[in-house]
Amino acid sequence: MTDTKDSILNSAERLFAERGYEATSLRAVTSEAGVNLAAVNYHFRSKDQLLKALFTRGMQRLNRERTALLDAYEAECGGKPVPPEKLVHALIGPMLDASRDRSRGREIFGMLLGRMYASPKGPLDDILVSDIEAFSERFKSAIRRALPGTSLEELYWRSFFAIGATAHTLISSRLIGIISNGLCDADDREAVLERLIRFIVAGLQAPERQGAKGKKAGPTGKKWRGK
């Protein structure tokens, strides 16, 4: 049986994903959950804290899945660098799974995740940073081994762009069917994931731009440090 706290979280998650955080009032959440405002104040104190609580719940599960994938790939490679394709899969695969997993009720969180990554500065900034940091030490170490000649600055930019492409795919994938007149099928999860991985890996492996003096920024610049 769903308790009051979970009912509030589930209702808020659904409404925030569908309407956006700013456009959803606490009154709408309480009406959806069938509780009064005092219950929200008791369990979460504020709308911002409610949002953070539901994201913490979802990200804990997501990062467990990411870590399990990375563990498996590192074991599979037997001490050698994990190929970038598999590193990217470990990072974004669970995110796309969440956005399409209707059977386990994770689709709503996947949509919300994409919306929050794509939203302007707001109450989730520290949660998103914490999410990145929670997984980044493992990921940074692995990507450093996979792409040893790429500068720290460039890897940050490329990872930032990768997050943007993933967020757009999470919240707007239906648009590809519209603009392609049905040629592209956004419901083909495996095909979408495979294309997104190829796109991101191509960006990660692209040559770095020439500096002002014609020197490559990567090999002589700072490196992405991992533990």
XYZ file of C-alpha atoms in Angstrom:
227
model
C 0.000 0.000 0.000
C 1.375 3.439 -0.960
C 1.860 5.674 2.087
C 1.241 9.406 2.154
C 4.865 10.387 1.504
C 5.180 8.094 -1.528
C 1.812 9.253 -2.829
C 2.991 12.860 -2.723
C 6.278 11.977 -4.420
C 4.584 9.979 -7.165
C 2.040 12.709 -7.866
C 4.677 15.443 -7.886
C 6.901 13.423 -10.191
C 4.103 12.929 -12.700
C 2.978 16.565 -12.661
C 6.489 18.040 -12.770
C 7.315 15.796 -15.736
C 4.151 16.705 -17.636
C 3.871 20.415 -16.847
C 7.289 21.473 -15.631
C 8.320 22.399 -12.105
C 7.544 26.118 -12.298
C 4.102 25.555 -13.831
C 3.020 23.058 -11.158
C 1.605 24.364 -7.909
C 1.636 22.563 -4.588
C -2.154 22.754 -4.677
C -2.094 20.691 -7.889
C 0.196 18.146 -6.227
C -1.975 17.813 -3.148
C -5.116 17.459 -5.275
C -3.471 14.730 -7.364
C -2.218 12.898 -4.275
C -5.488 13.292 -2.354
C -3.805 14.933 0.651
C -3.826 18.375 2.218
C -1.072 20.989 2.158
C -0.144 20.219 5.757
C 0.970 16.742 4.692
C 3.397 18.214 2.137
C 4.739 20.661 4.702
C 5.142 17.867 7.247
C 7.085 15.531 4.967
C 9.014 17.989 2.774
C 8.684 21.536 4.210
C 8.631 23.193 0.756
C 8.134 22.669 -2.960
C 11.897 22.839 -3.552
C 12.547 20.159 -0.942
C 9.831 17.986 -2.467
C 11.537 18.198 -5.858
C 14.911 17.351 -4.349
C 13.476 14.378 -2.474
C 11.934 12.806 -5.562
C 15.119 13.369 -7.553
C 17.252 11.814 -4.845
C 14.973 8.767 -4.910
C 15.244 8.385 -8.662
C 18.960 9.148 -8.972
C 19.975 6.600 -6.356
C 18.458 3.857 -8.460
C 19.824 5.270 -11.707
C 23.375 5.509 -10.378
C 23.248 1.944 -9.071
C 22.424 0.814 -12.597
C 25.178 2.972 -14.104
C 27.743 1.652 -11.650
C 26.719 -1.958 -12.282
C 27.196 -1.467 -16.033
C 30.592 0.150 -15.585
C 31.652 -2.633 -13.202
C 30.677 -5.215 -15.797
C 32.509 -3.443 -18.627
C 35.678 -2.999 -16.562
C 35.633 -6.676 -15.622
C 35.054 -7.601 -19.256
C 38.080 -5.550 -20.347
C 40.366 -7.202 -17.796
C 42.344 -4.121 -16.827
C 42.474 -2.576 -20.288
C 40.716 0.748 -20.990
C 36.968 0.436 -21.488
C 36.056 1.558 -25.044
C 34.311 4.957 -25.193
C 31.180 3.327 -26.667
C 30.718 1.250 -23.536
C 31.509 4.138 -21.209
C 28.832 6.255 -22.858
C 26.395 3.346 -22.709
C 26.992 3.012 -18.963
C 26.344 6.720 -18.512
C 23.252 7.278 -20.665
C 21.774 3.810 -21.227
C 19.978 3.693 -17.858
C 18.638 7.218 -18.472
C 17.008 6.190 -21.742
C 15.772 2.963 -20.156
C 14.080 5.001 -17.447
C 12.317 7.192 -19.991
C 10.869 4.201 -21.840
C 10.268 1.658 -19.074
C 6.492 1.785 -18.705
C 6.377 -1.648 -17.078
C 8.316 -0.542 -14.030
C 6.819 2.929 -13.744
C 10.105 4.695 -14.530
C 9.030 6.473 -17.694
C 7.842 9.524 -15.759
C 11.152 9.939 -13.936
C 13.062 9.657 -17.214
C 10.958 12.452 -18.688
C 11.459 14.574 -15.580
C 15.206 13.955 -15.672
C 15.429 15.220 -19.224
C 13.297 18.264 -18.426
C 15.406 19.175 -15.410
C 18.713 18.812 -17.268
C 17.353 21.110 -19.973
C 15.792 23.681 -17.632
C 17.305 27.054 -16.633
C 18.991 27.531 -13.271
C 16.738 26.411 -10.471
C 16.428 24.458 -7.224
C 17.797 21.292 -8.776
C 21.206 22.701 -9.648
C 22.877 21.236 -6.571
C 21.121 17.881 -7.108
C 22.303 17.713 -10.720
C 25.843 18.591 -9.667
C 25.707 15.941 -6.947
C 24.472 13.410 -9.507
C 27.339 14.227 -11.833
C 29.888 14.107 -9.025
C 28.549 10.818 -7.653
C 29.297 9.039 -10.887
C 31.998 11.298 -12.306
C 34.992 10.027 -10.362
C 34.543 6.544 -11.809
C 33.653 7.913 -15.219
C 36.491 10.463 -15.294
C 39.048 7.820 -14.451
C 37.708 5.504 -17.149
C 37.429 8.196 -19.848
C 40.935 9.429 -19.060
C 42.266 5.974 -19.822
C 40.146 5.670 -22.957
C 41.076 9.129 -24.319
C 44.469 9.947 -22.767
C 45.335 12.706 -25.259
C 42.261 14.849 -24.689
C 42.526 17.926 -22.502
C 40.535 18.436 -19.329
C 38.830 21.536 -20.705
C 37.785 19.747 -23.887
C 36.420 16.719 -22.035
C 34.276 18.944 -19.861
C 32.844 20.704 -22.915
C 32.201 17.467 -24.741
C 30.564 15.877 -21.713
C 28.397 18.991 -21.325
C 27.249 18.692 -24.943
C 26.597 14.975 -24.438
C 24.294 15.745 -21.503
C 22.418 18.242 -23.670
C 21.916 15.745 -26.494
C 20.696 13.141 -24.020
C 18.308 15.566 -22.291
C 16.844 16.592 -25.647
C 16.338 12.955 -26.569
C 14.622 12.240 -23.253
C 12.056 15.029 -23.501
C 11.622 15.637 -27.241
C 12.167 12.334 -29.032
C 8.622 12.407 -30.447
C 9.629 15.414 -32.565
C 11.896 13.277 -34.756
C 8.840 11.390 -35.976
C 7.125 14.666 -36.851
C 9.999 16.370 -38.662
C 10.926 13.157 -40.520
C 7.300 12.519 -41.551
C 7.386 9.160 -39.798
C 10.679 8.000 -41.304
C 12.406 7.940 -37.901
C 10.925 5.808 -35.113
C 11.573 7.263 -31.657
C 9.914 4.232 -30.040
C 12.708 1.928 -31.246
C 14.678 2.171 -28.017
C 17.683 0.154 -29.182
C 18.045 2.164 -32.387
C 17.715 5.485 -30.554
C 20.315 4.479 -27.970
C 22.722 3.154 -30.591
C 22.480 6.358 -32.645
C 22.891 8.593 -29.595
C 25.942 6.655 -28.433
C 27.556 6.902 -31.873
C 26.840 10.645 -31.945
C 28.340 11.264 -28.497
C 31.388 9.044 -29.067
C 32.134 10.830 -32.345
C 32.123 14.093 -30.397
C 34.360 12.712 -27.663
C 36.886 11.450 -30.195
C 36.847 14.452 -32.548
C 40.149 16.308 -33.134
C 40.632 19.272 -30.855
C 40.634 22.753 -32.355
C 43.878 24.520 -33.107
C 44.968 27.151 -30.584
C 45.833 30.720 -31.456
C 49.450 29.736 -32.148
C 48.476 26.698 -34.193
C 49.158 24.275 -31.388
C 46.705 21.610 -30.437
C 45.001 22.391 -27.131
C 44.658 18.767 -26.038
C 48.064 17.077 -25.536
C 49.660 20.151 -23.951
C 46.685 21.157 -21.838
C 45.516 19.944 -18.466
C 44.230 16.398 -18.369
C 40.948 15.123 -16.975
C 42.044 13.726 -13.655
C 40.355 10.710 -12.162
C 41.085 8.561 -9.142
